[in-house]
JSON list of C-alpha atoms in Angstrom, two decimals:
[
{"chain": "A", "resi": 5, "resn": "TYR", "atom": "CA", "xyz": [0.00, 0.00, 0.00]},
{"chain": "A", "resi": 6, "resn": "ASN", "atom": "CA", "xyz": [1.04, 3.66, -0.40]},
{"chain": "A", "resi": 7, "resn": "ARG", "atom": "CA", "xyz": [1.61, 5.30, 3.00]},
{"chain": "A", "resi": 8, "resn": "ALA", "atom": "CA", "xyz": [2.10, 8.81, 1.57]},
{"chain": "A", "resi": 9, "resn": "ASN", "atom": "CA", "xyz": [-1.31, 8.74, -0.18]},
{"chain": "A", "resi": 10, "resn": "PHE", "atom": "CA", "xyz": [-2.96, 7.36, 2.98]},
{"chain": "A", "resi": 11, "resn": "LYS", "atom": "CA", "xyz": [-1.57, 10.18, 5.12]},
{"chain": "A", "resi": 12, "resn": "TYR", "atom": "CA", "xyz": [-2.56, 12.75, 2.49]},
{"chain": "A", "resi": 13, "resn": "ASP", "atom": "CA", "xyz": [-6.11, 11.34, 2.38]},
{"chain": "A", "resi": 14, "resn": "GLN", "atom": "CA", "xyz": [-6.28, 11.29, 6.18]},
{"chain": "A", "resi": 15, "resn": "GLY", "atom": "CA", "xyz": [-5.37, 14.99, 6.29]},
{"chain": "A", "resi": 16, "resn": "GLN", "atom": "CA", "xyz": [-8.00, 15.77, 3.63]},
{"chain": "A", "resi": 17, "resn": "ARG", "atom": "CA", "xyz": [-10.60, 13.73, 5.53]},
{"chain": "A", "resi": 18, "resn": "TRP", "atom": "CA", "xyz": [-9.87, 15.57, 8.80]},
{"chain": "A", "resi": 19, "resn": "ALA", "atom": "CA", "xyz": [-10.05, 18.95, 7.08]},
{"chain": "A", "resi": 20, "resn": "ARG", "atom": "CA", "xyz": [-13.41, 18.03, 5.52]},
{"chain": "A", "resi": 21, "resn": "TYR", "atom": "CA", "xyz": [-14.73, 16.82, 8.88]},
{"chain": "A", "resi": 22, "resn": "THR", "atom": "CA", "xyz": [-13.69, 19.97, 10.78]},
{"chain": "A", "resi": 23, "resn": "THR", "atom": "CA", "xyz": [-15.04, 22.22, 8.01]},
{"chain": "A", "resi": 24, "resn": "GLY", "atom": "CA", "xyz": [-18.39, 20.43, 8.18]},
{"chain": "A", "resi": 25, "resn": "ARG", "atom": "CA", "xyz": [-18.50, 20.84, 11.95]},
{"chain": "A", "resi": 26, "resn": "LYS", "atom": "CA", "xyz": [-17.73, 24.57, 11.68]},
{"chain": "A", "resi": 27, "resn": "MET", "atom": "CA", "xyz": [-20.54, 24.98, 9.13]},
{"chain": "A", "resi": 28, "resn": "ALA", "atom": "CA", "xyz": [-22.96, 23.09, 11.37]},
{"chain": "A", "resi": 29, "resn": "MET", "atom": "CA", "xyz": [-22.07, 25.26, 14.37]},
{"chain": "A", "resi": 30, "resn": "ALA", "atom": "CA", "xyz": [-22.55, 28.40, 12.27]},
{"chain": "A", "resi": 31, "resn": "GLN", "atom": "CA", "xyz": [-25.94, 27.11, 11.13]},
{"chain": "A", "resi": 32, "resn": "VAL", "atom": "CA", "xyz": [-27.05, 26.49, 14.72]},
{"chain": "A", "resi": 33, "resn": "GLY", "atom": "CA", "xyz": [-25.88, 29.99, 15.63]},
{"chain": "A", "resi": 34, "resn": "MET", "atom": "CA", "xyz": [-28.01, 31.48, 12.85]},
{"chain": "A", "resi": 35, "resn": "PHE", "atom": "CA", "xyz": [-31.01, 29.45, 14.05]},
{"chain": "A", "resi": 36, "resn": "ARG", "atom": "CA", "xyz": [-30.56, 30.75, 17.60]},
{"chain": "A", "resi": 37, "resn": "GLN", "atom": "CA", "xyz": [-30.35, 34.31, 16.29]},
{"chain": "A", "resi": 38, "resn": "ASP", "atom": "CA", "xyz": [-33.62, 33.79, 14.37]},
{"chain": "A", "resi": 39, "resn": "ILE", "atom": "CA", "xyz": [-35.32, 32.52, 17.53]},
{"chain": "A", "resi": 40, "resn": "THR", "atom": "CA", "xyz": [-34.02, 35.53, 19.45]},
{"chain": "A", "resi": 41, "resn": "ASP", "atom": "CA", "xyz": [-35.37, 37.88, 16.77]},
{"chain": "A", "resi": 42, "resn": "LEU", "atom": "CA", "xyz": [-38.78, 36.21, 16.78]},
{"chain": "A", "resi": 43, "resn": "ALA", "atom": "CA", "xyz": [-39.01, 36.38, 20.58]},
{"chain": "A", "resi": 44, "resn": "GLY", "atom": "CA", "xyz": [-37.97, 40.05, 20.45]},
{"chain": "A", "resi": 45, "resn": "VAL", "atom": "CA", "xyz": [-40.90, 40.84, 18.16]},
{"chain": "A", "resi": 46, "resn": "SER", "atom": "CA", "xyz": [-43.43, 39.40, 20.59]},
{"chain": "A", "resi": 47, "resn": "MET", "atom": "CA", "xyz": [-41.78, 41.13, 23.56]},
{"chain": "A", "resi": 48, "resn": "SER", "atom": "CA", "xyz": [-41.93, 44.51, 21.83]},
{"chain": "A", "resi": 49, "resn": "LYS", "atom": "CA", "xyz": [-45.60, 43.94, 20.98]},
{"chain": "A", "resi": 50, "resn": "LEU", "atom": "CA", "xyz": [-46.37, 42.99, 24.59]},
{"chain": "A", "resi": 51, "resn": "LYS", "atom": "CA", "xyz": [-45.12, 46.36, 25.83]},
{"chain": "A", "resi": 52, "resn": "VAL", "atom": "CA", "xyz": [-48.01, 47.96, 23.93]},
{"chain": "A", "resi": 53, "resn": "TYR", "atom": "CA", "xyz": [-50.59, 45.84, 25.75]},
{"chain": "A", "resi": 54, "resn": "GLY", "atom": "CA", "xyz": [-49.42, 46.76, 29.27]},
{"chain": "A", "resi": 55, "resn": "PRO", "atom": "CA", "xyz": [-51.25, 50.10, 29.55]},
{"chain": "A", "resi": 56, "resn": "ILE", "atom": "CA", "xyz": [-54.36, 48.60, 27.96]},
{"chain": "A", "resi": 57, "resn": "TYR", "atom": "CA", "xyz": [-54.43, 45.82, 30.56]},
{"chain": "A", "resi": 58, "resn": "GLY", "atom": "CA", "xyz": [-54.02, 48.44, 33.28]},
{"chain": "A", "resi": 59, "resn": "ILE", "atom": "CA", "xyz": [-56.98, 50.46, 32.02]},
{"chain": "A", "resi": 60, "resn": "VAL", "atom": "CA", "xyz": [-59.22, 47.39, 31.75]},
{"chain": "A", "resi": 61, "resn": "ILE", "atom": "CA", "xyz": [-58.34, 46.24, 35.27]},
{"chain": "A", "resi": 62, "resn": "THR", "atom": "CA", "xyz": [-59.05, 49.77, 36.55]},
{"chain": "A", "resi": 63, "resn": "VAL", "atom": "CA", "xyz": [-62.52, 49.68, 34.95]},
{"chain": "A", "resi": 64, "resn": "CYS", "atom": "CA", "xyz": [-63.16, 46.23, 36.47]},
{"chain": "A", "resi": 65, "resn": "VAL", "atom": "CA", "xyz": [-62.19, 47.46, 39.94]},
{"chain": "A", "resi": 66, "resn": "THR", "atom": "CA", "xyz": [-64.41, 50.53, 39.52]},
{"chain": "A", "resi": 67, "resn": "VAL", "atom": "CA", "xyz": [-67.40, 48.37, 38.60]},
{"chain": "A", "resi": 68, "resn": "PHE", "atom": "CA", "xyz": [-66.70, 46.05, 41.55]},
{"chain": "A", "resi": 69, "resn": "VAL", "atom": "CA", "xyz": [-66.64, 49.02, 43.94]},
{"chain": "A", "resi": 70, "resn": "GLU", "atom": "CA", "xyz": [-69.84, 50.53, 42.56]},
{"chain": "A", "resi": 71, "resn": "GLY", "atom": "CA", "xyz": [-71.65, 47.20, 42.36]},
{"chain": "A", "resi": 72, "resn": "ARG", "atom": "CA", "xyz": [-73.04, 47.79, 38.86]},
{"chain": "A", "resi": 73, "resn": "SER", "atom": "CA", "xyz": [-72.10, 49.66, 35.73]},
{"chain": "A", "resi": 74, "resn": "GLY", "atom": "CA", "xyz": [-74.85, 52.29, 35.49]},
{"chain": "A", "resi": 75, "resn": "LEU", "atom": "CA", "xyz": [-76.32, 54.08, 38.51]},
{"chain": "A", "resi": 76, "resn": "LYS", "atom": "CA", "xyz": [-78.80, 56.39, 36.71]},
{"chain": "A", "resi": 77, "resn": "PHE", "atom": "CA", "xyz": [-81.49, 53.76, 36.21]},
{"chain": "A", "resi": 78, "resn": "PRO", "atom": "CA", "xyz": [-83.07, 51.21, 38.54]},
{"chain": "A", "resi": 79, "resn": "GLY", "atom": "CA", "xyz": [-80.88, 48.23, 39.27]},
{"chain": "A", "resi": 80, "resn": "PRO", "atom": "CA", "xyz": [-81.45, 44.88, 37.62]},
{"chain": "A", "resi": 81, "resn": "PRO", "atom": "CA", "xyz": [-82.66, 41.85, 39.57]},
{"chain": "A", "resi": 82, "resn": "VAL", "atom": "CA", "xyz": [-80.19, 40.46, 42.08]},
{"chain": "A", "resi": 83, "resn": "PHE", "atom": "CA", "xyz": [-79.53, 37.19, 40.24]},
{"chain": "A", "resi": 84, "resn": "ILE", "atom": "CA", "xyz": [-78.57, 39.07, 37.07]},
{"chain": "A", "resi": 85, "resn": "SER", "atom": "CA", "xyz": [-76.22, 41.29, 39.08]},
{"chain": "A", "resi": 86, "resn": "GLN", "atom": "CA", "xyz": [-74.65, 38.19, 40.62]},
{"chain": "A", "resi": 87, "resn": "ILE", "atom": "CA", "xyz": [-74.06, 36.61, 37.21]},
{"chain": "A", "resi": 88, "resn": "TYR", "atom": "CA", "xyz": [-72.70, 39.89, 35.88]},
{"chain": "A", "resi": 89, "resn": "LEU", "atom": "CA", "xyz": [-70.29, 40.34, 38.78]},
{"chain": "A", "resi": 90, "resn": "GLN", "atom": "CA", "xyz": [-69.18, 36.72, 38.56]},
{"chain": "A", "resi": 91, "resn": "CYS", "atom": "CA", "xyz": [-68.39, 37.12, 34.84]},
{"chain": "A", "resi": 92, "resn": "LEU", "atom": "CA", "xyz": [-66.62, 40.38, 35.63]},
{"chain": "A", "resi": 93, "resn": "GLY", "atom": "CA", "xyz": [-64.55, 38.64, 38.31]},
{"chain": "A", "resi": 94, "resn": "VAL", "atom": "CA", "xyz": [-63.52, 35.86, 35.94]},
{"chain": "A", "resi": 95, "resn": "GLY", "atom": "CA", "xyz": [-62.61, 38.41, 33.27]},
{"chain": "A", "resi": 96, "resn": "MET", "atom": "CA", "xyz": [-60.63, 40.45, 35.75]},
{"chain": "A", "resi": 97, "resn": "SER", "atom": "CA", "xyz": [-58.74, 37.38, 36.95]},
{"chain": "A", "resi": 98, "resn": "PHE", "atom": "CA", "xyz": [-57.77, 36.59, 33.37]},
{"chain": "A", "resi": 99, "resn": "MET", "atom": "CA", "xyz": [-56.63, 40.18, 32.90]},
{"chain": "A", "resi": 100, "resn": "VAL", "atom": "CA", "xyz": [-54.52, 40.02, 36.06]},
{"chain": "A", "resi": 101, "resn": "LEU", "atom": "CA", "xyz": [-53.02, 36.75, 34.82]},
{"chain": "A", "resi": 102, "resn": "ALA", "atom": "CA", "xyz": [-52.31, 38.32, 31.42]},
{"chain": "A", "resi": 103, "resn": "THR", "atom": "CA", "xyz": [-50.67, 41.32, 33.08]},
{"chain": "A", "resi": 104, "resn": "TRP", "atom": "CA", "xyz": [-48.53, 39.07, 35.27]},
{"chain": "A", "resi": 105, "resn": "LEU", "atom": "CA", "xyz": [-47.41, 37.06, 32.25]},
{"chain": "A", "resi": 106, "resn": "LEU", "atom": "CA", "xyz": [-46.78, 40.30, 30.35]},
{"chain": "A", "resi": 107, "resn": "PHE", "atom": "CA", "xyz": [-44.37, 41.58, 32.99]},
{"chain": "A", "resi": 108, "resn": "HIS", "atom": "CA", "xyz": [-42.55, 38.25, 33.04]},
{"chain": "A", "resi": 109, "resn": "ALA", "atom": "CA", "xyz": [-42.24, 38.20, 29.25]},
{"chain": "A", "resi": 110, "resn": "ALA", "atom": "CA", "xyz": [-41.17, 41.80, 28.71]}
]
């Protein structure tokens, strides 16, 4: 057998292997940068929703304190007010959860 050709081929094989590994690492780096960019888009959009969530929670608290939304007319029956306040409480809890998640994401 020819030892010189074997050593030459071994050097070529090693160079091809290391070049392939460098390209694979560069590809993974580009993928991570894409993920970072996509996450940055959602974080910048979430900063817009923060004040809106604050306003909606403020309105929910105001309605809870007053007991009903309009005070100029006679109040509705009690069972309707209970259903309304229960739905308002569920909606407010979801808004508080959304605000909490917003501050953790941004």
